[in-house]
Tab-separated table of C-alpha atoms and ligand atoms in Angstrom:
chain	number	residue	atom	x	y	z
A	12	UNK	CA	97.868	-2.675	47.941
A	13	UNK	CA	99.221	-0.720	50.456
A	14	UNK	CA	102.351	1.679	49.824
A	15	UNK	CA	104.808	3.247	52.117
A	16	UNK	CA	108.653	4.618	52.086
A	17	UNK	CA	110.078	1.311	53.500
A	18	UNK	CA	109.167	-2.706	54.322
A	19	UNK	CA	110.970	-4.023	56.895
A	20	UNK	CA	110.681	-8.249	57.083
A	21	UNK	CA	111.317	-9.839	60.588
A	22	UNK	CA	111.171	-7.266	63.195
A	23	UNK	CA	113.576	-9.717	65.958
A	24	UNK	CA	116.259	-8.618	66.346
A	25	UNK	CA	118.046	-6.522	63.898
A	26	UNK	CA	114.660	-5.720	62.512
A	27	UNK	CA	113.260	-4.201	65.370
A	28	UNK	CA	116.305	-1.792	65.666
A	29	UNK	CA	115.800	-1.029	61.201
A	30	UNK	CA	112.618	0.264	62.098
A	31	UNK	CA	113.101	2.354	64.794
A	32	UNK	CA	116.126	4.177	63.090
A	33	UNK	CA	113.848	4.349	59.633
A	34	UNK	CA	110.740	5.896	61.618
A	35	UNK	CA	113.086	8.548	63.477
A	36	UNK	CA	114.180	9.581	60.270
A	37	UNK	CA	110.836	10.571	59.203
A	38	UNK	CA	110.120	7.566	56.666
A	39	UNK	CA	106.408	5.899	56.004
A	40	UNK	CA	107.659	2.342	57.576
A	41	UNK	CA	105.781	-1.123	57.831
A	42	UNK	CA	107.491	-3.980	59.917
A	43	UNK	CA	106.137	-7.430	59.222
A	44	UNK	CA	106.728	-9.948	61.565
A	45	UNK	CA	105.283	-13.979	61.170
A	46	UNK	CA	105.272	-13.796	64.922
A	47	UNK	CA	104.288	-11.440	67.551
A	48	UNK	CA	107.656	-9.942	68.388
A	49	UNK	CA	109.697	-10.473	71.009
A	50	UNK	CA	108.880	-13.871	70.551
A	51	UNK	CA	110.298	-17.185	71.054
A	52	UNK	CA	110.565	-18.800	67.553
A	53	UNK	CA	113.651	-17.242	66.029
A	54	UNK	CA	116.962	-16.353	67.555
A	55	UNK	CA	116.422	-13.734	69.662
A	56	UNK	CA	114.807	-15.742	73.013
A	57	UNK	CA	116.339	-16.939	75.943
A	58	UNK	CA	115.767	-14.292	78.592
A	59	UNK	CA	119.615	-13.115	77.988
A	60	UNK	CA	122.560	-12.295	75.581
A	61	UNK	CA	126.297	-11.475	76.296
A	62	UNK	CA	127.340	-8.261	75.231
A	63	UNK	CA	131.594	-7.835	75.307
A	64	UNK	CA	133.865	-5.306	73.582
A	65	UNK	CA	137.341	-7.361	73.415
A	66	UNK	CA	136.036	-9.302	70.139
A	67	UNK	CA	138.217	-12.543	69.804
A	68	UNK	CA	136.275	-13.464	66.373
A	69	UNK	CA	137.483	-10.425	64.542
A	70	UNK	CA	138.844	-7.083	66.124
A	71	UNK	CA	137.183	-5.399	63.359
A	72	UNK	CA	133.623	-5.536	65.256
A	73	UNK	CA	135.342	-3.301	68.228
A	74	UNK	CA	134.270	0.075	66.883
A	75	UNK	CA	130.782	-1.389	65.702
A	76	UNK	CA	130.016	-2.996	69.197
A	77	UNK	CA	131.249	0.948	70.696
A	78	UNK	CA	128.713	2.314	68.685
A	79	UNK	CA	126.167	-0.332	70.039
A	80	UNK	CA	126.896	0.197	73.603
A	81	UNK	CA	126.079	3.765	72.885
A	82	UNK	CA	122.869	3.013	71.059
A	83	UNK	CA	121.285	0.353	73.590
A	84	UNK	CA	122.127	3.546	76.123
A	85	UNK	CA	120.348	5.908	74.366
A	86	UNK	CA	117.414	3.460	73.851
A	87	UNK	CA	117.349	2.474	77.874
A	88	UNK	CA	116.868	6.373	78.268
A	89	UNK	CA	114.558	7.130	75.421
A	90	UNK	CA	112.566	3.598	76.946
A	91	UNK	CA	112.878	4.499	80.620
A	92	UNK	CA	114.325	0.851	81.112
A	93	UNK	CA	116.885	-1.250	82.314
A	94	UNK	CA	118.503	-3.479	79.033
A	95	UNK	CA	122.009	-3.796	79.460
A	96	UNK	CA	123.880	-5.264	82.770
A	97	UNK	CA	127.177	-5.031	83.545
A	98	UNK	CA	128.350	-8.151	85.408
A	99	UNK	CA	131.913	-8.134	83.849
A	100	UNK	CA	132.865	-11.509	81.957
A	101	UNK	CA	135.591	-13.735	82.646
A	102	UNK	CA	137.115	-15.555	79.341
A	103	UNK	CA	138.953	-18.532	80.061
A	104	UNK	CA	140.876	-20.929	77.598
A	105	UNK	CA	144.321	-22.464	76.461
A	106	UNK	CA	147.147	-19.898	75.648
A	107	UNK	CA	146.981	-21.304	71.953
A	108	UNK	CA	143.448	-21.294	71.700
A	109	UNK	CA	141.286	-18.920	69.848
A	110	UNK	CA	139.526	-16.693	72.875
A	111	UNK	CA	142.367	-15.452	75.334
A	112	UNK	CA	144.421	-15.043	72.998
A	113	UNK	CA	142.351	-13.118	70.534
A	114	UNK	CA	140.787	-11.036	73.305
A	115	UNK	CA	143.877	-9.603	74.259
A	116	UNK	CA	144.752	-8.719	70.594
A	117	UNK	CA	141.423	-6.961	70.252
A	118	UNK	CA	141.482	-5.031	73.267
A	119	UNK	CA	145.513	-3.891	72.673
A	120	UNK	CA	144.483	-2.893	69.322
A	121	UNK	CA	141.986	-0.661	70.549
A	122	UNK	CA	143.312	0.528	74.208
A	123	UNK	CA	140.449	-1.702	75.692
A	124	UNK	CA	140.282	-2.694	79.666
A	125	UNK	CA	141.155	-6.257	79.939
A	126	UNK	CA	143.042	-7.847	82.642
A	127	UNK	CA	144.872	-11.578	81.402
A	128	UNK	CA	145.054	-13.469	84.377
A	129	UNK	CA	146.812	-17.101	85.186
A	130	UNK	CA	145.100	-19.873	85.930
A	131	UNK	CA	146.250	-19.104	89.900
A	132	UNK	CA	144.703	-15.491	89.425
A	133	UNK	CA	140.968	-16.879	88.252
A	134	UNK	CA	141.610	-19.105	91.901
A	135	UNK	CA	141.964	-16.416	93.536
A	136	UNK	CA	139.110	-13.699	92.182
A	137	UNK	CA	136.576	-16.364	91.282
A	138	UNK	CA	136.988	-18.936	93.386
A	139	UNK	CA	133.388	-20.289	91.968
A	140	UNK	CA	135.172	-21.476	88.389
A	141	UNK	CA	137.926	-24.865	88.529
A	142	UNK	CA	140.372	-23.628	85.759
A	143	UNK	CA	143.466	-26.423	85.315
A	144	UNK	CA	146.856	-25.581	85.152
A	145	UNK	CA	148.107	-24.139	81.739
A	146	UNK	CA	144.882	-22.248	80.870
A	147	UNK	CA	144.869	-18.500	80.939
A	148	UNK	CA	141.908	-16.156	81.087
A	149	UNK	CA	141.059	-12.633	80.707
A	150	UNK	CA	139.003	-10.326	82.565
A	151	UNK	CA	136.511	-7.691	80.828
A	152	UNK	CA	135.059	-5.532	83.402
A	153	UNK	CA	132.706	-3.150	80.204
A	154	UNK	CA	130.810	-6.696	79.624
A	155	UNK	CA	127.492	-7.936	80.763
A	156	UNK	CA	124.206	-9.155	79.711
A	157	UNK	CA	121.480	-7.817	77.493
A	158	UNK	CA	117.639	-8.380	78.469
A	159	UNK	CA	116.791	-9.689	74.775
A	160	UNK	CA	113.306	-9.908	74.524
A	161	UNK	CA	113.201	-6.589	76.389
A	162	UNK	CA	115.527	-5.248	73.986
A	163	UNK	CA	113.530	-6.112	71.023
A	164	UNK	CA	110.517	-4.583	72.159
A	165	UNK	CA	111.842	-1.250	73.605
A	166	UNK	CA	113.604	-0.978	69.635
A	167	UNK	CA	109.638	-1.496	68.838
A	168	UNK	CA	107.686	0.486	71.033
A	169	UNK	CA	110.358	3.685	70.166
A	170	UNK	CA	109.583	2.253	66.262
A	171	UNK	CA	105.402	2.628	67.071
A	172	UNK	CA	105.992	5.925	68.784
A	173	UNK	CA	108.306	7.408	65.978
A	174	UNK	CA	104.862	6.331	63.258
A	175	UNK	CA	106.248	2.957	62.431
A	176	UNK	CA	103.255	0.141	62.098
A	177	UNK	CA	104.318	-3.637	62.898
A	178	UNK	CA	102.050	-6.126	61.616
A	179	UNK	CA	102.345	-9.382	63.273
A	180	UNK	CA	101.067	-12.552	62.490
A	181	UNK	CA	101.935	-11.911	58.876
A	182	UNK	CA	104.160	-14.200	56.678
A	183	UNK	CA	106.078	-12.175	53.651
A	184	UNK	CA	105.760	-15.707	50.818
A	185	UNK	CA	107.784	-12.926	48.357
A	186	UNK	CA	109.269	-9.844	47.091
A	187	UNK	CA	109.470	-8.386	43.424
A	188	UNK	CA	112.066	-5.526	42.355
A	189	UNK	CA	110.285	-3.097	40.102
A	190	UNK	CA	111.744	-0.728	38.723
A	191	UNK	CA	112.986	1.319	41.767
A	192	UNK	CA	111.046	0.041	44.245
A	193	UNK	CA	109.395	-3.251	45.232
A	194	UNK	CA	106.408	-4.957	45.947
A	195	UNK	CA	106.053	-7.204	48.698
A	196	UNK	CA	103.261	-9.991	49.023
A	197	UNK	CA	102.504	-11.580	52.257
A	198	UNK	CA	99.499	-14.446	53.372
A	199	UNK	CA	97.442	-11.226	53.490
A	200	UNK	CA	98.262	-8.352	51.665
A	201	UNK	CA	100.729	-6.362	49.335
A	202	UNK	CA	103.073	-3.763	49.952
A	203	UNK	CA	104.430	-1.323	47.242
A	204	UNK	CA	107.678	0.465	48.824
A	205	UNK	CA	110.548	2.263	47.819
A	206	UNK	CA	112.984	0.185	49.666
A	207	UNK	CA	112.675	-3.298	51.924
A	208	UNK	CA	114.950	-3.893	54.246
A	209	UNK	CA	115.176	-8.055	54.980
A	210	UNK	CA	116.261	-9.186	58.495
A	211	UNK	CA	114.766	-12.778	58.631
A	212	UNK	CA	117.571	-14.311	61.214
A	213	UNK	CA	116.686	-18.194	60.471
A	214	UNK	CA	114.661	-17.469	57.357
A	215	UNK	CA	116.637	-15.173	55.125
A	216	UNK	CA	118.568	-17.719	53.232
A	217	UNK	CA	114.761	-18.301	51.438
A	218	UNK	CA	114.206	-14.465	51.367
A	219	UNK	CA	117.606	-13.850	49.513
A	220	UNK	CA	117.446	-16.962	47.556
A	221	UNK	CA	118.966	-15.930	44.528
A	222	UNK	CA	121.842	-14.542	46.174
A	223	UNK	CA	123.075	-18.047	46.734
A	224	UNK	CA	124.948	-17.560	50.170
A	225	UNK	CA	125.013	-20.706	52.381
A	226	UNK	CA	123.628	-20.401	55.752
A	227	UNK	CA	123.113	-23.168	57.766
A	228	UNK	CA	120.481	-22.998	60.748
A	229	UNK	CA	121.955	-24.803	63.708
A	230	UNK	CA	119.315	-25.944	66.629
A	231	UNK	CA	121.109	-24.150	69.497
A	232	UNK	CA	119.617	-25.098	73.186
A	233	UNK	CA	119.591	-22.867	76.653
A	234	UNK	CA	119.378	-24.391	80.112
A	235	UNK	CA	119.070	-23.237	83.327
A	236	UNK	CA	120.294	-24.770	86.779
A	237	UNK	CA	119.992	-24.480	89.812
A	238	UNK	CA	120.019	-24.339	93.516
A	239	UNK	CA	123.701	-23.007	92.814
A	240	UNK	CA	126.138	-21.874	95.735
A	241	UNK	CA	125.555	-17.584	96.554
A	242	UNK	CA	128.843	-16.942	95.029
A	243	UNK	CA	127.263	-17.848	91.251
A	244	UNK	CA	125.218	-14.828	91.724
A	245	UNK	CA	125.583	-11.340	89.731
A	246	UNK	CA	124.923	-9.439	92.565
A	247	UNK	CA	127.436	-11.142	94.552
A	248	UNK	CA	129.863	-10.467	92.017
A	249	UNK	CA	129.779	-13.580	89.770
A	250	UNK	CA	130.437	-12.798	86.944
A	251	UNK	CA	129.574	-14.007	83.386
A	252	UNK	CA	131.886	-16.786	81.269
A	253	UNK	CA	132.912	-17.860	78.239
A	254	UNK	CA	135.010	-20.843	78.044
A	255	UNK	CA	136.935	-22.585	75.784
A	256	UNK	CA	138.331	-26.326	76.325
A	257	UNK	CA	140.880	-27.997	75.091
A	258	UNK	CA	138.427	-30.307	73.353
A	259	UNK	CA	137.920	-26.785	71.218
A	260	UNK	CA	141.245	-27.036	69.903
A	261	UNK	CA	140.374	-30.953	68.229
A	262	UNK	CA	136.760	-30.197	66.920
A	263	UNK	CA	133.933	-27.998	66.587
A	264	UNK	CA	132.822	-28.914	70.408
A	265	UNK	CA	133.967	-27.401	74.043
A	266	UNK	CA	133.117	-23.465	73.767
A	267	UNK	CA	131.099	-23.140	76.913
A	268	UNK	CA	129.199	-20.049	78.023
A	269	UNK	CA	127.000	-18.793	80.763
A	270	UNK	CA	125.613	-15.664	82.933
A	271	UNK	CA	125.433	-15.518	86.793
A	272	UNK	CA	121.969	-15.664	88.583
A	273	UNK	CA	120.363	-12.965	87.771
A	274	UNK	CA	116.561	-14.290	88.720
A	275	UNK	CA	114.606	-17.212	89.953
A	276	UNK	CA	115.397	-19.217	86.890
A	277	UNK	CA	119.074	-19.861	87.972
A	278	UNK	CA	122.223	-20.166	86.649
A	279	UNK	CA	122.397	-20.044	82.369
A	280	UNK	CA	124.581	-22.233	80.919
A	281	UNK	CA	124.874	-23.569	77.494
A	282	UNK	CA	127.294	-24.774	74.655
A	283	UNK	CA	128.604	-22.075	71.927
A	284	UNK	CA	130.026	-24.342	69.471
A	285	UNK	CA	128.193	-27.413	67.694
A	286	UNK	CA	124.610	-28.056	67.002
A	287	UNK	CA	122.672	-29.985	64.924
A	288	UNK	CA	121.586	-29.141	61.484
A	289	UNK	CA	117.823	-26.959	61.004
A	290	UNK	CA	116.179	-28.329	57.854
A	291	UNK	CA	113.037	-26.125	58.396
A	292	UNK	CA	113.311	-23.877	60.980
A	293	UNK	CA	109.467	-23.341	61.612
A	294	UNK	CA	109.541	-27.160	62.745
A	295	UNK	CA	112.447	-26.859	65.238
A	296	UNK	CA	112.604	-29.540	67.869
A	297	UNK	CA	112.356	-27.710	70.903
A	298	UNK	CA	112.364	-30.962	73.184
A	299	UNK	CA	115.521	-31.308	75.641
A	300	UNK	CA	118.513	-33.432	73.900
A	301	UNK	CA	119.786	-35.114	76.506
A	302	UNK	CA	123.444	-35.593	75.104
A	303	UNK	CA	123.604	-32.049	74.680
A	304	UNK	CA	121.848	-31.406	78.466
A	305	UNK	CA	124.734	-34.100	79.148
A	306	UNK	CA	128.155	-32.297	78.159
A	307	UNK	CA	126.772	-28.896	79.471
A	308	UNK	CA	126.482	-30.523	82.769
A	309	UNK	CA	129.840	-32.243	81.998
A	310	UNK	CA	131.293	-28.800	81.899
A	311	UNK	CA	129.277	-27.505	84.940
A	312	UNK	CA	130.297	-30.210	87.029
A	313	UNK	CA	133.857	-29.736	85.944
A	314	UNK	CA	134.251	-26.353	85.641
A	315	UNK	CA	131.397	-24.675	88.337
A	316	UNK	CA	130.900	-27.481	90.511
A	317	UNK	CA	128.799	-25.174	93.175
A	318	UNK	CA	126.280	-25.244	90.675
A	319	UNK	CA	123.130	-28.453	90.773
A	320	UNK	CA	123.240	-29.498	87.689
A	321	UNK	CA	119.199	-29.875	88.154
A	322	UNK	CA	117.536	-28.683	85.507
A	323	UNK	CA	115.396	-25.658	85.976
A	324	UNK	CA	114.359	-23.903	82.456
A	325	UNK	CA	115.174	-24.424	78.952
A	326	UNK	CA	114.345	-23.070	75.491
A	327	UNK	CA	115.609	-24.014	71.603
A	328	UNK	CA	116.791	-21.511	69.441
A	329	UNK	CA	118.797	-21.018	66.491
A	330	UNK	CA	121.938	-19.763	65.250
A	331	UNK	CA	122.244	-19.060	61.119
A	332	UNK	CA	126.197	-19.561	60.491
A	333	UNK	CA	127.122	-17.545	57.107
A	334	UNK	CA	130.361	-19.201	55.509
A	335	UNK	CA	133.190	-17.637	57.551
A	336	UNK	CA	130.869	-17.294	60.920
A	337	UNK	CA	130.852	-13.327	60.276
A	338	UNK	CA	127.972	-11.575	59.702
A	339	UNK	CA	126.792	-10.659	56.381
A	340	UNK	CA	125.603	-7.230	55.860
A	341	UNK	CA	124.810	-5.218	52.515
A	342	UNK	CA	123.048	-4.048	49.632
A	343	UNK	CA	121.253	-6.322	47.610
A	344	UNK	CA	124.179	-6.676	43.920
A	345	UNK	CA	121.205	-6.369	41.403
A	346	UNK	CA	118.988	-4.512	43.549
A	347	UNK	CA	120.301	-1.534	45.526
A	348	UNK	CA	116.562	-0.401	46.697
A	349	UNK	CA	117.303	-4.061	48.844
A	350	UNK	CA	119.411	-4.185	51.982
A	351	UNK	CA	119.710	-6.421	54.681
A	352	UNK	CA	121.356	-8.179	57.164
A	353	UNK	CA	121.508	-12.365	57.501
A	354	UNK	CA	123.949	-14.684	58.682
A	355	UNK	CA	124.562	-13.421	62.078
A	356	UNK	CA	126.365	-16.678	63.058
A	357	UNK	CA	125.751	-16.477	66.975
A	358	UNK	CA	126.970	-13.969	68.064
A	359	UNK	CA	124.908	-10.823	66.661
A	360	UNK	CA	122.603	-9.597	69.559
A	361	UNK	CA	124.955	-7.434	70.910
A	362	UNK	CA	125.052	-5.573	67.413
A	363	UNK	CA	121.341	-5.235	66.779
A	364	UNK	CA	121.179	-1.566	67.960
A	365	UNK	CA	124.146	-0.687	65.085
A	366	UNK	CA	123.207	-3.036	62.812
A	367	UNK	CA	119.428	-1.374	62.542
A	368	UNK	CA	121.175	1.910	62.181
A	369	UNK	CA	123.420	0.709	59.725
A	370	UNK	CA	120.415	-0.547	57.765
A	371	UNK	CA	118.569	2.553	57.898
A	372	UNK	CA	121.841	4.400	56.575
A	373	UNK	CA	122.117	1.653	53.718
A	374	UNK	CA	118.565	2.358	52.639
A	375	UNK	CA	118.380	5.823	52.566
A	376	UNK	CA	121.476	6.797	51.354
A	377	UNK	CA	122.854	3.676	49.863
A	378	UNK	CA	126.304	3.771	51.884
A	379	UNK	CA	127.054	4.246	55.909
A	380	UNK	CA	129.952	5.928	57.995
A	381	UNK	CA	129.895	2.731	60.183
A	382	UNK	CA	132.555	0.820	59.588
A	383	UNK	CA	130.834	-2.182	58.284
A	384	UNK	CA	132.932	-3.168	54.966
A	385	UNK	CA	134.246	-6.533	56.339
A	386	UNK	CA	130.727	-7.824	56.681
A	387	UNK	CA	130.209	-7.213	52.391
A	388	UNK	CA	129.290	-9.663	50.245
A	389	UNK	CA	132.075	-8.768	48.114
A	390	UNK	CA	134.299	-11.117	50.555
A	391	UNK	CA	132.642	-14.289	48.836
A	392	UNK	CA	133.411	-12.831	45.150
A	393	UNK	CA	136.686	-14.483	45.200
B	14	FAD	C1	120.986	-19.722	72.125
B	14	FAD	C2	121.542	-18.467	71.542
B	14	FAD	C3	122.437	-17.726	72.278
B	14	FAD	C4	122.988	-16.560	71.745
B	14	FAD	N1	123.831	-15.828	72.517
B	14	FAD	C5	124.281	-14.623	72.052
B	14	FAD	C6	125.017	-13.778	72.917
B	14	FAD	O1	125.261	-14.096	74.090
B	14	FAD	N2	125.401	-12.569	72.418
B	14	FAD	C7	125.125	-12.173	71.139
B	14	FAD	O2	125.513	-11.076	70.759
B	14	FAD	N3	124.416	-12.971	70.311
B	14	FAD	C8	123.978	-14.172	70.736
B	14	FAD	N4	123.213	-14.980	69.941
B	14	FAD	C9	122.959	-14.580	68.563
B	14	FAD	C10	121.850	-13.573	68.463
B	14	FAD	O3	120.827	-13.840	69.374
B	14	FAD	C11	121.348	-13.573	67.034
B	14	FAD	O4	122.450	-13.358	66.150
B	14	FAD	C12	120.338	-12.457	66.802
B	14	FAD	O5	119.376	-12.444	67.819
B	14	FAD	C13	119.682	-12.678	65.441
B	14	FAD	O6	118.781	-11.630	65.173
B	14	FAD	P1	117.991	-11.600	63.809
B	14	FAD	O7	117.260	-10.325	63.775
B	14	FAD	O8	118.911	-11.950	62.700
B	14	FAD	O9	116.968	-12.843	63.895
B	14	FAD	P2	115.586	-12.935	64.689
B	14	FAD	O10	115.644	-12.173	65.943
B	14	FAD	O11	115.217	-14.368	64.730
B	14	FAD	O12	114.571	-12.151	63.762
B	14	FAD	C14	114.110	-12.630	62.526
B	14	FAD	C15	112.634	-12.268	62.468
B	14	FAD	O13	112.177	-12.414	61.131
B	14	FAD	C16	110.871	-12.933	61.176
B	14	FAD	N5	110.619	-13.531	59.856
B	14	FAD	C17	111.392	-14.419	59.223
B	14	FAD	N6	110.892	-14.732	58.010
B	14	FAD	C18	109.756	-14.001	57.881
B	14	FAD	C19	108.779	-13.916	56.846
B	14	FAD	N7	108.859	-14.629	55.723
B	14	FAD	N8	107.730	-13.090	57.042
B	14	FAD	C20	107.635	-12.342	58.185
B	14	FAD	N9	108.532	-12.410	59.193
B	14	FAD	C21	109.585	-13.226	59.039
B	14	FAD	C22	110.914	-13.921	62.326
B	14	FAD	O14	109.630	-14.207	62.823
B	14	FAD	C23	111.772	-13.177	63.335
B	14	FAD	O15	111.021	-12.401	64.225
B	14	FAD	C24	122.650	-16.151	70.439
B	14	FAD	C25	121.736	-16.903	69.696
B	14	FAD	C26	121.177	-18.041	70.247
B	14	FAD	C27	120.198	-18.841	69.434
């Protein structure tokens, strides 16, 4: 048995940040990981992840994603590295659809820089992207990319050098509360702690079983194109997109997104909404689907038609979709020496470097400045 101040399971993405933030604050801290993490099994793979401040989904993530702009600065400086890059992002959809429009709410509610352009305006700035008459768009210059698997293991590295251990290869089967602490058994050893900290992205609905939330994995691909026209690239000013359809506004289909070329792998493109049902996530099919290869080229040749749709790269991953699509963040109802974090719903990389802090403030005190109350469970009570 092996005993320590804190057990952190799944050191990805949110993980990686818990245990850097617990380690700085002076705590005994083991990170387990099935994997060897950054790794390409969970969510957090794929070379690249948008980070944006005007937050359509809910303009109560503004102040968090503040916070973790600041953090992922503070962590490029502590790492001596390049994570984040700002390429600006370009948001295009239907004036009654759910992105423009919800942008510009978010960044008027909190005095954020965000151009709305017309259709004739995205002509004229980005002449690379078709946009048809009626749509509207918005521009986001403080937006850009995060290097993810770089990300995760700069949050680790500052994690080994603050006394953390990670221990990789090693599957947690369960946990036990007792009394105030826990114990935690894995395929090789046990763990007696005063606190565990869960961040299992695809895996936490069987980690927090008996809380009864429903997540549902979705199988979420990547792909990358190319030869594409010079004008697609970041460093010629291109820059990234998110793009909603009309076909958005009839079913859970048309959200498009994407980054400029940023290396030899081309241009990334890929569909937000949709995706098939993950029954076990360590069996994901990772093998290209060629009707969902076939309406992200459908956009591409519609919507960036300098691009070859020629297949370059691609990579499976997963998104874990709590009820309302909003992350759900907390202490554990019958068992506050628990916290964690699940349900991240897609769009939770940009957050890792608050939500780890948030974590580490959850577990040591048992409550956080951070303004993280929306993301409760409490919101399911009703
Ligand atoms: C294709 C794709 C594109 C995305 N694009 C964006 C984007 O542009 N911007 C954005 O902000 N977000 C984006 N997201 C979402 C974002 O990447 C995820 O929300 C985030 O990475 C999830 O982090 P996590 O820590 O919850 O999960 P993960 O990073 O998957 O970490 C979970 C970890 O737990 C480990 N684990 C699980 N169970 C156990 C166990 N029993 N024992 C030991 N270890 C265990 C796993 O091995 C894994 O390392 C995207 C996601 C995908 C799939």
């Amino acid at each position: 048995m092996i005993t320590c101040d804190v057990v952190v399971v799944g050191c990805g993405g949110v993980g990686s940040a818990a245990v850097m933030h617990l380690a700085r604050r002076g705590l005994r801290v083991v990170g387990l990981d099935r994997f060897t993490p950054p790794h390409d099994r969970g969510s957090s793979h794929g070379r690249t992840r948008m980070i944006r401040q005007a937050y359509f989904e809910h303009a109560d993530y503004v102040p968090l994603v503040l916070r973790a702009y600041r953090l992922w600065s503070e962590l490029e400086q502590a790492a001596a590295t390049k994570l984040y890059h700002e390429t600006g992002l370009l948001e295009i959809g239907p004036p009654d659809g759910a992105v423009v429009p919800g942008v510009m709410a978010a960044a008027a509610r909190h005095g954020l820089d965000v151009s709305q352009l017309s259709a004739n305006d995205v002509r004229r700035n980005f002449p690379g992207f078709v946009v048809a008459d009626g749509m509207i768009a918005a521009y986001e210059r403080r937006a850009g990319y995060l290097r993810v698997e770089q990300c995760i293991a700069a949050h680790l590295d500052q994690a080994r050098a603050a006394g953390a251990v990670i221990r990789s290869e090693e599957s947690v089967q369960h946990w036990n509360a007792t009394g105030s602490g826990v114990v935690v058994t894995t395929d090789r050893e046990q763990y007696r702690a005063n606190k565990l900290v869960i961040t299992a992205g695809p895996w936490a609905a069987t980690l927090l079983e008996d809380l009864n939330i429903a997540l549902h994995v979705r199988r979420k691909p990547q792909y990358w194109f190319g030869p594409a026209a010079e004008s697609y690239r970041a460093d010629r000013g291109c820059p990234a997109f998110l793009y909603e359809t009309r076909d958005a506004q009839r079913r859970d289909a048309g959200v498009f997104y994407g980054f400029p070329i940023v290396g030899p792998e081309g241009l990334k493109c890929a569909e937000h909404s949709g995706g098939g049902d993950v029954a076990d996530p360590l069996n994901l099919n990772r093998d290209v689907d060629d009707a969902d290869l076939g309406r992200v080229r459908g956009f591409l040749n519609n919507s960036l038609p300098g691009v070859t749709t020629t297949l370059v790269d691609h990579a499976a991953c997963m998104y874990t979709m709590s009820p309302d699509e909003n992350f759900i963040v907390d202490r554990h109802p019958r068992h506050n020496q628990v916290v964690f974090a699940a349900g991240l719903s897609g769009h939770g990389f940009k957050f890792t470097s608050v939500l780890g802090e948030a974590l580490a403030d959850l577990a040591t005190t048992g409550s956080t400045e951070l303004p993280i109350g929306f993301l409760g469970l409490k919101r399911f009570q009703s």
